[in-house]
Short mmCIF file of C-alpha atoms and ligand atoms in Angstrom, two decimals:
data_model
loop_
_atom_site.label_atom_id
_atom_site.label_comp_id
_atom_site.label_asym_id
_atom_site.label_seq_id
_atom_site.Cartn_x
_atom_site.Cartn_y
_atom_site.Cartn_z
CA UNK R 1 0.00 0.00 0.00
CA UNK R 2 1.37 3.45 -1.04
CA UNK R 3 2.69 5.36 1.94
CA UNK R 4 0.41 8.26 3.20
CA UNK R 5 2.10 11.96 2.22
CA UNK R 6 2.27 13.77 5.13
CA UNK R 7 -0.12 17.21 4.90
CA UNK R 8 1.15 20.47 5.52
CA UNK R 9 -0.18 20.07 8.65
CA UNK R 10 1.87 17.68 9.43
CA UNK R 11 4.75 18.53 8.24
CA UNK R 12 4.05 22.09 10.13
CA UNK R 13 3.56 20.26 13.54
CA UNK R 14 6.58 17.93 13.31
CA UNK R 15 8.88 21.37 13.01
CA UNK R 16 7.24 23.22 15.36
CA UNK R 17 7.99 20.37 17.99
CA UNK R 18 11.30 19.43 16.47
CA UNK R 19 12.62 23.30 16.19
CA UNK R 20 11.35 24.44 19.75
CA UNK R 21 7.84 26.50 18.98
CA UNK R 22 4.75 24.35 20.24
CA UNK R 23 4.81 21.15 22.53
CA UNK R 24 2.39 18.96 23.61
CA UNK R 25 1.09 19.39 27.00
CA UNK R 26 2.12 17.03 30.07
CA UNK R 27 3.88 14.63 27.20
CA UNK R 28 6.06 12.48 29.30
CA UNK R 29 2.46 11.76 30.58
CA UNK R 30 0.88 10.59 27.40
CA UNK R 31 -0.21 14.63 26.82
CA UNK R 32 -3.40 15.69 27.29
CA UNK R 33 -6.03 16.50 24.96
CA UNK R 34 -5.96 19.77 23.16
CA UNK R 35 -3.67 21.33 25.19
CA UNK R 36 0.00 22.76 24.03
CA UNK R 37 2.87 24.23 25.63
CA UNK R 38 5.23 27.02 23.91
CA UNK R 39 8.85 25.99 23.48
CA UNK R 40 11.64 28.66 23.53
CA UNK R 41 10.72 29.60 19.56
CA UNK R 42 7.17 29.29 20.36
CA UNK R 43 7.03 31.65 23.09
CA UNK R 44 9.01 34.23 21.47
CA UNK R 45 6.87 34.68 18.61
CA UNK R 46 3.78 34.60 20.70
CA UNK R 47 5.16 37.73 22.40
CA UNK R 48 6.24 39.37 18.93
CA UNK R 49 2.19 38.99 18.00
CA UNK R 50 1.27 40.15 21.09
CA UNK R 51 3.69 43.24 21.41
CA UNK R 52 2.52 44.33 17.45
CA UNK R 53 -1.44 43.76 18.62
CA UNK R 54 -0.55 46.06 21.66
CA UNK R 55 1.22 48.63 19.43
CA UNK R 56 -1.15 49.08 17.67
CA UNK R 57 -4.07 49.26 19.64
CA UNK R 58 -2.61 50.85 22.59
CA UNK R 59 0.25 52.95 21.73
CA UNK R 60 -0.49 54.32 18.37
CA UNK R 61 -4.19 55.22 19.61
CA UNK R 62 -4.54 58.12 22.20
CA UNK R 63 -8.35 56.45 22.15
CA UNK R 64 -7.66 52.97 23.56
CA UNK R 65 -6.34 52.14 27.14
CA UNK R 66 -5.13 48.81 28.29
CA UNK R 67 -5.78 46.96 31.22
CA UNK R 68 -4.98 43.18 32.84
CA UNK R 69 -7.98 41.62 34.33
CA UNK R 70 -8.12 38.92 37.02
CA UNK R 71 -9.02 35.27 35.16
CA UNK R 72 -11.50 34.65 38.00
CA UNK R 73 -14.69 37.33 38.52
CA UNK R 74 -17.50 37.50 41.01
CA UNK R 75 -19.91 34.57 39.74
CA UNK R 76 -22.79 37.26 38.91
CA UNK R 77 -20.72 38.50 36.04
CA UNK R 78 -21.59 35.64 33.94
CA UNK R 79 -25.01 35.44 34.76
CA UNK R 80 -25.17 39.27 33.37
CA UNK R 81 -23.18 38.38 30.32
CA UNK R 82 -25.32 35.77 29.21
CA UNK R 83 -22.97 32.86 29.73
CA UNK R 84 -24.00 30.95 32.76
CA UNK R 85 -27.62 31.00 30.39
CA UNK R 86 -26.55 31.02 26.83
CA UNK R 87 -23.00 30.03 26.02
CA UNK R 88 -24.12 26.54 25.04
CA UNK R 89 -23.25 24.23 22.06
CA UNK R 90 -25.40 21.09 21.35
CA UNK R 91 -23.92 18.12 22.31
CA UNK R 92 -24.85 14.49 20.37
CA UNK R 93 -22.99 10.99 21.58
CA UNK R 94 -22.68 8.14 18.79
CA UNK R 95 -24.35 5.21 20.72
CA UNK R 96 -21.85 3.02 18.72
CA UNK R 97 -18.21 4.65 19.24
CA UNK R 98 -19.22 6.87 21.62
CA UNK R 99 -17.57 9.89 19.69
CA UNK R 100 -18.70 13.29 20.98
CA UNK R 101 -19.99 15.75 18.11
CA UNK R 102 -21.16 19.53 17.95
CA UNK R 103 -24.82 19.08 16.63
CA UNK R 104 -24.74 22.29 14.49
CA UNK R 105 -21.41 21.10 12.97
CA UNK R 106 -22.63 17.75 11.41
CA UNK R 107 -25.44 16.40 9.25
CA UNK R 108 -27.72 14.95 12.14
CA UNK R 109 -29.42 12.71 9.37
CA UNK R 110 -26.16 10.90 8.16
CA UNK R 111 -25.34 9.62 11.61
CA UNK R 112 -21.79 9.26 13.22
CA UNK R 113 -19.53 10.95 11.25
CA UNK R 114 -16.72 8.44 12.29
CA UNK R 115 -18.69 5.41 11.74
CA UNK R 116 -22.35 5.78 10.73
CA UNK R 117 -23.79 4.81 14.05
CA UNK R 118 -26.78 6.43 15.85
CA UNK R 119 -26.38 9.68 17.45
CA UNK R 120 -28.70 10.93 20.83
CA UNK R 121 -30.80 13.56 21.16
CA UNK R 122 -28.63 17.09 21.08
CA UNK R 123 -28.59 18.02 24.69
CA UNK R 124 -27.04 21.37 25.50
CA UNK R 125 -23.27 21.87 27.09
CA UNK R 126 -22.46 25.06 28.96
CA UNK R 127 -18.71 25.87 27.77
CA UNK R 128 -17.23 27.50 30.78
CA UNK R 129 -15.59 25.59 32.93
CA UNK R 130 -16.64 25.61 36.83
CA UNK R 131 -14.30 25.37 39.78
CA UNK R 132 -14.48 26.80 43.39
CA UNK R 133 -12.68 29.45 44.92
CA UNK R 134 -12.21 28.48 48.51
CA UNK R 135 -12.25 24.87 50.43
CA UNK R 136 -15.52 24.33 50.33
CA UNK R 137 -17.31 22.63 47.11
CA UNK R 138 -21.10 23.59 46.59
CA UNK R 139 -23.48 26.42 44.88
CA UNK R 140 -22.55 29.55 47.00
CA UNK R 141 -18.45 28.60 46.14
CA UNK R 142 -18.63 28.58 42.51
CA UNK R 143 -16.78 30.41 39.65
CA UNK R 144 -15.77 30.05 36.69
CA UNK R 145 -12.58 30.67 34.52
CA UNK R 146 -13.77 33.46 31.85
CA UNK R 147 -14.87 32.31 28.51
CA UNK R 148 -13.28 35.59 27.13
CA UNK R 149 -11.55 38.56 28.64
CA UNK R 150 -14.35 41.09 27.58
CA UNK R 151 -16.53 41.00 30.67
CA UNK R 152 -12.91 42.16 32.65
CA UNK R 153 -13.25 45.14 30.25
CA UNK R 154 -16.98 46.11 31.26
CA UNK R 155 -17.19 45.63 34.74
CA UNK R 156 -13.56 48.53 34.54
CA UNK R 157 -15.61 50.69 32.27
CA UNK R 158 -16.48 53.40 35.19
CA UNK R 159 -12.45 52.39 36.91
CA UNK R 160 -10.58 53.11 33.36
CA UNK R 161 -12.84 56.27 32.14
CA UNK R 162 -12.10 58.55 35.70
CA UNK R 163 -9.22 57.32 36.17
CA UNK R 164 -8.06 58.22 32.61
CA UNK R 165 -10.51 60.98 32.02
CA UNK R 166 -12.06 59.64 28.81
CA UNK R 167 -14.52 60.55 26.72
CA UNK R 168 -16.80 58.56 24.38
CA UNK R 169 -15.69 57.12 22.14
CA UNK R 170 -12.69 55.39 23.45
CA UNK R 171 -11.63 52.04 23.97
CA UNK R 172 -10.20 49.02 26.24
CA UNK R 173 -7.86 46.39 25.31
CA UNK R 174 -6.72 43.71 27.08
CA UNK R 175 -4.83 40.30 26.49
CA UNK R 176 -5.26 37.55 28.48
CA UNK R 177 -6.21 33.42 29.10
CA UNK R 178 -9.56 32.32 28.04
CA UNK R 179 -11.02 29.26 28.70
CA UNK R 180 -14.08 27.21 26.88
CA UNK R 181 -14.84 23.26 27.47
CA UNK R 182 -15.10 22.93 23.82
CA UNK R 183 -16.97 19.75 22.67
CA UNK R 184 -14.87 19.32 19.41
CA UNK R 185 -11.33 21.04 20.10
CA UNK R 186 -8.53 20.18 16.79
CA UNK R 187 -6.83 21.44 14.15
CA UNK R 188 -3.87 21.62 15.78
CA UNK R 189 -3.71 25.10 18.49
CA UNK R 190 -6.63 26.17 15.93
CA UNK R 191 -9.63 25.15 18.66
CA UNK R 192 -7.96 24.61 22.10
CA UNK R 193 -10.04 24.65 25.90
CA UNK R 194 -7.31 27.26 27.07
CA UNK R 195 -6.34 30.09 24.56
CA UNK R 196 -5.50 33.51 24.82
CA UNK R 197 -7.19 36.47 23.40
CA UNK R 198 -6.66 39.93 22.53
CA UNK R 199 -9.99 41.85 22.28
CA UNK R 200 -10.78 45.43 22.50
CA UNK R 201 -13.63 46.54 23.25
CA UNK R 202 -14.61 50.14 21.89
CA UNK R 203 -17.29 52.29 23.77
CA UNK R 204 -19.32 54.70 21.48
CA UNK R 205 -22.53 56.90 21.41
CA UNK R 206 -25.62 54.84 20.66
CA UNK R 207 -26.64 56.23 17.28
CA UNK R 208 -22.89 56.18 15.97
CA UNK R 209 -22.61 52.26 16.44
CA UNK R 210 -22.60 51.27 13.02
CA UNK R 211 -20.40 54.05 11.90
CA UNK R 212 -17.74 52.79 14.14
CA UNK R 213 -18.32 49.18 13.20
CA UNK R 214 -17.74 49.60 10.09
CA UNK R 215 -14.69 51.82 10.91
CA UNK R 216 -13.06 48.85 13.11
CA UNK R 217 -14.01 46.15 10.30
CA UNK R 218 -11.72 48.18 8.29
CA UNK R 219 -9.05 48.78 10.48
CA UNK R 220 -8.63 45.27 11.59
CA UNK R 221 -8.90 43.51 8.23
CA UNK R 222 -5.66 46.05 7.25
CA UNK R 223 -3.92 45.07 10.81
CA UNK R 224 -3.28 41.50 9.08
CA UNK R 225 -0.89 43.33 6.55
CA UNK R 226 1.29 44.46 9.47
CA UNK R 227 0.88 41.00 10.45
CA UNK R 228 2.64 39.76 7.10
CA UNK R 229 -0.53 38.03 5.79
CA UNK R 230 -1.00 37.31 2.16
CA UNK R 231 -4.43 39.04 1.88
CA UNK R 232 -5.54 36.88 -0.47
CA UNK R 233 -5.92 33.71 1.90
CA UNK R 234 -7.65 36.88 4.00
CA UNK R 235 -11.93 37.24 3.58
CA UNK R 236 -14.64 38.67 5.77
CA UNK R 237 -17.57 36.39 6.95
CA UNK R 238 -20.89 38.36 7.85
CA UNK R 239 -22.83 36.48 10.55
CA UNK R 240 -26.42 35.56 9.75
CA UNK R 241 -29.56 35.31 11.83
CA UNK R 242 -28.67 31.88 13.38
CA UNK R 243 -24.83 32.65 13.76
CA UNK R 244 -25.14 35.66 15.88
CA UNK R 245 -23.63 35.19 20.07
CA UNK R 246 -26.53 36.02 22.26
CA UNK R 247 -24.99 39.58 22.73
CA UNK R 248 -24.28 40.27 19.24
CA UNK R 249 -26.56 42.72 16.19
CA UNK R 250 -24.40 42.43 13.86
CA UNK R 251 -20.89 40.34 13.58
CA UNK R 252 -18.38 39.49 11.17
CA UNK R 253 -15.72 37.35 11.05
CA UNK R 254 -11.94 37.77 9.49
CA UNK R 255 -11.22 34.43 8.02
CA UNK R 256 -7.84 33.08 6.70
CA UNK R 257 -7.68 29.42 4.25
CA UNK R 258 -6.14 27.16 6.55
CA UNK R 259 -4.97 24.31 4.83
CA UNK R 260 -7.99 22.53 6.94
CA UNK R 261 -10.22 25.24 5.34
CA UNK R 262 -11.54 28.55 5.67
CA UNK R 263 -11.69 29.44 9.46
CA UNK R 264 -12.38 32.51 11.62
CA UNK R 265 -9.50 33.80 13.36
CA UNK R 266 -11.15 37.21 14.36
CA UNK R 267 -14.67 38.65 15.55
CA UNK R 268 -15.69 42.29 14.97
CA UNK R 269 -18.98 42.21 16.85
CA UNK R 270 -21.40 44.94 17.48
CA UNK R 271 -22.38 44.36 21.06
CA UNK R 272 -24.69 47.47 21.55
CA UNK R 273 -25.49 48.03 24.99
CA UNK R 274 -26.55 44.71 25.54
CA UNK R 275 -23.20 43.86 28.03
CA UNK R 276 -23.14 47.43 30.24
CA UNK R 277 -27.18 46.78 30.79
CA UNK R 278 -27.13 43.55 31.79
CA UNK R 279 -24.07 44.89 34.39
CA UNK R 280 -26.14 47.70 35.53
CA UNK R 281 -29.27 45.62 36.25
CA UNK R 282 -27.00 42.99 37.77
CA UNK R 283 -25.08 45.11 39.57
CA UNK R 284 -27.43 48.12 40.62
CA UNK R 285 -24.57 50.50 39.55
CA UNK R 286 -25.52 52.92 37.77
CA UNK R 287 -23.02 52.73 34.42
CA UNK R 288 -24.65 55.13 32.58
CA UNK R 289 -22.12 57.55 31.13
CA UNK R 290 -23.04 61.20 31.20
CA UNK R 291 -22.26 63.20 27.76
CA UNK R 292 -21.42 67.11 29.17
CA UNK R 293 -21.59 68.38 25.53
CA UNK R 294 -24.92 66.89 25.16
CA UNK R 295 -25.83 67.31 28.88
CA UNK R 296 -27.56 63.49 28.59
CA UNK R 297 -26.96 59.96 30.35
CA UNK R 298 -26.56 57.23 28.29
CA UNK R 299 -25.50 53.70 28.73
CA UNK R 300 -22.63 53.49 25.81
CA UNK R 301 -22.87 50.70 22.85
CA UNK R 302 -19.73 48.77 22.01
CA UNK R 303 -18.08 47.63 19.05
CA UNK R 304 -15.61 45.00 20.42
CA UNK R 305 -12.48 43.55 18.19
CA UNK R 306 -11.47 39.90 19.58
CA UNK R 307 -8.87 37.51 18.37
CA UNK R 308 -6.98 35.06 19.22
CA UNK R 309 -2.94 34.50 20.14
CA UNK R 310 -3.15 30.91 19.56
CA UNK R 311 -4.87 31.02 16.78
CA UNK R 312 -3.09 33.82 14.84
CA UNK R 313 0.38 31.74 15.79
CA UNK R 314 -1.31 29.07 13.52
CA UNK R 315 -2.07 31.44 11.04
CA UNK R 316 1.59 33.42 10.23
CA UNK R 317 3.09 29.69 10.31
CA UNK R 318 0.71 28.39 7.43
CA UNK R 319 1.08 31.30 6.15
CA UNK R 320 4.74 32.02 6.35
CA UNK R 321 5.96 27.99 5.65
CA UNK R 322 7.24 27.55 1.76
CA UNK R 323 8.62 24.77 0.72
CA UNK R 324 11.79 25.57 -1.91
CA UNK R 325 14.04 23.04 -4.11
CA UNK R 326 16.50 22.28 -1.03
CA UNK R 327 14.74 24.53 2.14
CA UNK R 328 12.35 25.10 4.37
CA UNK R 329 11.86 28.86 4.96
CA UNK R 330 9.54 30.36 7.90
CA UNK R 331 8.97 33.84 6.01
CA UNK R 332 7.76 36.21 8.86
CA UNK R 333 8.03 39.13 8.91
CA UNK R 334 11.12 39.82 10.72
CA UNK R 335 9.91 41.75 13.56
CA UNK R 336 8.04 38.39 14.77
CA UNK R 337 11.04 36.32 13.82
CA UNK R 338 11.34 34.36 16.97
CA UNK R 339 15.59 34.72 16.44
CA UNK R 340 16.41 38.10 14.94
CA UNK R 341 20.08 37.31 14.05
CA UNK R 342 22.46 34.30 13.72
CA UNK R 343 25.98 34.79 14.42
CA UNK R 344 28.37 32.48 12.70
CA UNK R 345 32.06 32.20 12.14
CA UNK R 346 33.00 30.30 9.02
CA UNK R 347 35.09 28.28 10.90
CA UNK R 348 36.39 27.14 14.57
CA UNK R 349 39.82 29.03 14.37
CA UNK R 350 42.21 31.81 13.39
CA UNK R 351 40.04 34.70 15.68
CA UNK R 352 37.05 34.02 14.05
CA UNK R 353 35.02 33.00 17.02
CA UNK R 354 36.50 35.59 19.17
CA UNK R 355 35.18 38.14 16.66
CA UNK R 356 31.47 36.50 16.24
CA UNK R 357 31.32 36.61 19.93
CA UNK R 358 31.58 40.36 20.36
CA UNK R 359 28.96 40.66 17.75
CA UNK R 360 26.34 38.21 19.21
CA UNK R 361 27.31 39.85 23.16
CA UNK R 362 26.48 43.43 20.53
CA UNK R 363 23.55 42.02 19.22
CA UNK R 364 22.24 40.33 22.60
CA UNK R 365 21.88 43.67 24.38
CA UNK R 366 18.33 44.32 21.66
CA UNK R 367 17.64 40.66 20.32
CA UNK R 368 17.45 37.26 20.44
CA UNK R 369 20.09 36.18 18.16
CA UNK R 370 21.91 32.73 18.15
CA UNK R 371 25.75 31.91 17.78
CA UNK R 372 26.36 28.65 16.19
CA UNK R 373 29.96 27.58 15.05
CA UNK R 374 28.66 23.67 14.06
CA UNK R 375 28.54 22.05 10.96
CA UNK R 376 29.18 23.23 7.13
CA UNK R 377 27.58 26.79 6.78
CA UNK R 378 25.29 25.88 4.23
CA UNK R 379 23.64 23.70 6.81
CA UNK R 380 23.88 26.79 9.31
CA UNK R 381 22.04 28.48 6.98
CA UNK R 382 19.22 26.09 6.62
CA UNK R 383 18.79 25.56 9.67
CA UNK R 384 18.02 29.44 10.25
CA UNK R 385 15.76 29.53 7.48
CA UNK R 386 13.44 26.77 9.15
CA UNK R 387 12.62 28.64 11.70
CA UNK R 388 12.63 32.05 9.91
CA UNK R 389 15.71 33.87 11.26
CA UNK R 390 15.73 37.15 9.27
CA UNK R 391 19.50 37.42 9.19
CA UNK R 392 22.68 35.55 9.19
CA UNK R 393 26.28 37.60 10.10
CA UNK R 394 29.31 35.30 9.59
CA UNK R 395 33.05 36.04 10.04
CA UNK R 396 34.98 34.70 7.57
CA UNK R 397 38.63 35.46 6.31
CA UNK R 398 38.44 38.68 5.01
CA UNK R 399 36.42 40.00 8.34
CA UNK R 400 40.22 39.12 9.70
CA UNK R 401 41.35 41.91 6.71
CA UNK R 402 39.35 44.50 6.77
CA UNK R 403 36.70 43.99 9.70
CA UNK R 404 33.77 43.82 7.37
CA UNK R 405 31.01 40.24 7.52
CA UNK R 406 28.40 39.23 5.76
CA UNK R 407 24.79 39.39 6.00
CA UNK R 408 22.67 36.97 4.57
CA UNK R 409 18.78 37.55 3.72
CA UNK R 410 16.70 35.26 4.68
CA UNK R 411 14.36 35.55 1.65
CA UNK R 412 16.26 36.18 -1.50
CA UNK R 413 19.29 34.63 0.04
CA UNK R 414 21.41 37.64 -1.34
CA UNK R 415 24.88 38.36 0.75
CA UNK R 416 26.37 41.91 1.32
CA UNK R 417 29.48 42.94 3.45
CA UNK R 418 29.22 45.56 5.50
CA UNK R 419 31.78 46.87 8.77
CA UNK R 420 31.39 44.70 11.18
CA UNK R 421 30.62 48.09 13.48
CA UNK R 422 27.63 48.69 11.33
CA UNK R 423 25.81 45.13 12.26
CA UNK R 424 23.69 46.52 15.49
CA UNK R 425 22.22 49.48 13.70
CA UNK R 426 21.64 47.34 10.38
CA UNK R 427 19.65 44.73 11.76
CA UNK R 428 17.86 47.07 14.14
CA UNK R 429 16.48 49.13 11.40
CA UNK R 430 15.07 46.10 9.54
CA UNK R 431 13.75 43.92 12.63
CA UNK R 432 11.83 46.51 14.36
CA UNK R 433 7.91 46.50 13.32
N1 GAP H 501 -15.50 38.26 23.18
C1 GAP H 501 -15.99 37.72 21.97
C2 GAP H 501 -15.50 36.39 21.68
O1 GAP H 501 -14.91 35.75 22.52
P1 GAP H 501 -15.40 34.59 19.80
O2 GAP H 501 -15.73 34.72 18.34
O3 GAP H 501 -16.06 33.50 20.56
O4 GAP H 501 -15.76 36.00 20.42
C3 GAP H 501 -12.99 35.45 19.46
O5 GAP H 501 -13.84 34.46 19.96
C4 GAP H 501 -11.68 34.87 19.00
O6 GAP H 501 -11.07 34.10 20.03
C5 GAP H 501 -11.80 33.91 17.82
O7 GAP H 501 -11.84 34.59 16.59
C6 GAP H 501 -10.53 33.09 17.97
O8 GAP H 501 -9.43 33.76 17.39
C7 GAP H 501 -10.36 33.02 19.47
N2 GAP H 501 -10.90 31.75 20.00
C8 GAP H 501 -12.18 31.50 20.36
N3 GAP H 501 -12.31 30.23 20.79
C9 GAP H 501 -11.08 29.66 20.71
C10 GAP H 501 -10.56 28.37 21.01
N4 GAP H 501 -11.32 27.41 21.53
N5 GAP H 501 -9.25 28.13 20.78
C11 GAP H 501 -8.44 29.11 20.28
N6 GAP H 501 -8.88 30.35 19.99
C12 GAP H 501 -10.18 30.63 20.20
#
């Protein structure tokens, strides 16, 4: 029998282990299901995503604040949202192979997807998962770890606007864990039960809503250029009737052609009031927020932005892994280049280590970079390009002349020499985002 060919999928989870970006959980264990660890690539370019979401929410905007909400909230907050209600999926079991499915995500009529057997009634499956905060276990002890970081946002509204001294329209962003018992978790750190999003949620004057939805729909399809996406594996995905979260008028979804499919990696949602009301009425705060140029009270709408970390690692690795004649190349953009630089002498003697040393120490002081004096450097070089170092700097015999290297690009693989004084400020120019 002909021997399967291994998907990109495949292929992209084998380097990610084998290069140091994504782990299984608890492995020595047998792992556990659906949950990853980051290696010492893995974490790095998680950061890189998360430091470019940040910029450019946070610090390019004099209209968004950030904030870092506790994972735990008082019970009643997610009884106001909706979720202890509403954030349900339909459950079936196969009474054959006792496979678990999402009702809405198979053809109910067919059977077991996996092996034709028949299914149970759907039952509905709150997602959030339920612990309790103190030693003792029953009803009054319960919480939950948040299904998003959005409700952190709204309960701050009132803390972030005085303390700031905002004015609608502005907005909160925030990244942090989320957590959702999902029925049917895969694809890889596509669908995981612990993730981590970056959402922002975006308080306006009711009236102006769909102005500013539009407006963010914009602004966040274009963010995926900074990102390094090819926009053409990039479309938007308008939520109908059925689709629509509980809190939700209007939603669409950025999605990106996984190699598993088209899939949403981002929400723009308009919320309206819906979450601040529910808070209010829960609460008995008054969160109305009072206009002084209109001289009226009104309880804000909000268009929220929410994606997630996890899921937008996924996406620059599809998108960035190309397969070439004799290489693997990673081509991120180098400002989320896990390793910035790699140092290498052309070979173990005459000074030349001594000299790539003092460049990597330079280097060290901004980047991550990586010295490596092993093997041939055509195999240095590859092994760079697999997990998408930007730049490689070797010392070689004329360095020993006239104090120049070389710099190797990543992409087009082209070499120029410049002073070996001039590598810091080079690379910095070109790595920063
Ligand atoms: N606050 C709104 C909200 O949470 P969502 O569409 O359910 O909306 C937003 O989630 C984003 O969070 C998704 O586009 C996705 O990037 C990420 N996300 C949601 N569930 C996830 C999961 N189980 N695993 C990984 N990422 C997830």
């Amino acid at each position: 029998m002909a021997k399967k060919q291994p998907t990109i999928m495949d292929k992209l989870v084998s380097l990610t282990k084998r290069r140091g970006f994504i782990f299984q959980s608890s492995e020595i264990y047998g792992g556990i299901n659906s949950c990853y660890d980051y290696g010492p690539l893995g974490v790095e370019l998680k950061k890189n995503i998360k430091e470019l979401w940040w910029k450019s929410m946070v610090y390019e905007r004099a209209d968004v604040e950030g904030i870092d909400a506790s994972i735990l909230m008082h019970p009643r907050v997610w009884e106001a949202s909706g979720h202890v209600e509403g954030f349900t999926d339909p459950l079936v079991d196969c009474k054959n192979c006792k496979m678990r499915w999402r009702a809405d995500q198979i053809d109910l009529e067919k059977g077991c997807p996996n092996c034709g057997g028949e299914l149970t009634e759907p039952r509905m499956f709150n997602l959030m998962f339920k612990t309790f905060m103190g030693p003792v276990e029953d009803d009054a002890h319960v919480v939950y770890l948040r299904p998003e970081t959005a409700q952190g946002i709204y309960v701050n509204f009132h803390n972030v606007r005085e303390s700031m001294r905002k004015k609608v329209p502005f907005g909160i962003a925030q990244i942090g864990k989320a957590f959702r018992n999902e029925i049917t978790p895969g694809n890889f750190i596509f669908r995981t039960r612990e993730f981590e999003q970056m959402e922002m949620q975006y308080f306006v004057k009711p009236g102006t809503d769909e102005e500013w939805f539009e407006y963010w729909k914009e602004e966040r399809f274009k963010w995926y250029d900074r990102l390094g996406i090819n926009k053409d594996k990039l479309r938007f995905h308008q939520h109908g009737p059925d689709e629509l979260a509980h809190y939700a008028k209007a939603a669409f979804d950025i999605e990106y052609e996984f190699p598993f499919g088209w899939s949403e990696i981002e929400g723009i949602h308009n919320r309206t009031d819906f979450d601040l009301s529910r808070h209010q009425e829960y609460s008995g705060k008054d969160l109305r927020y009072y206009d002084q140029e209109a001289d009226e009270k009104y309880i804000p709408y909000v268009v929220e932005t929410s994606t997630g970390v996890d899921r937008l690692m996924l996406t620059t690795l599809v998108d960035a892994y190309t397969e070439e004649e004799d290489r693997v190349v990673l081509r991120f953009k180098p400002y989320l280049a896990p390793i910035k630089a790699a140092v290498l002498p052309l070979v173990k003697r005459d000074g030349m280590p001594e000299i790539a040393r003092k460049i990597e120490a330079d280097l060290r002081k901004r980047f991550k970079v990586f010295y490596d004096e092993g093997g041939s450097i055509g195999r240095r070089y590859r092994r760079q390009d697999e997990i998408g170092t930007p730049y490689c700097i070797t010392v070689d015999s004329q360095t020993l002349e006239d104090g120049t290297v070389t710099i190797r690009e990543r992409d087009s693989m082209e070499q120029i020499r410049i002073d070996k004084s001039r590598v810091l400020e080079y690379i910095s120019e070109r790595v920063m985002p």
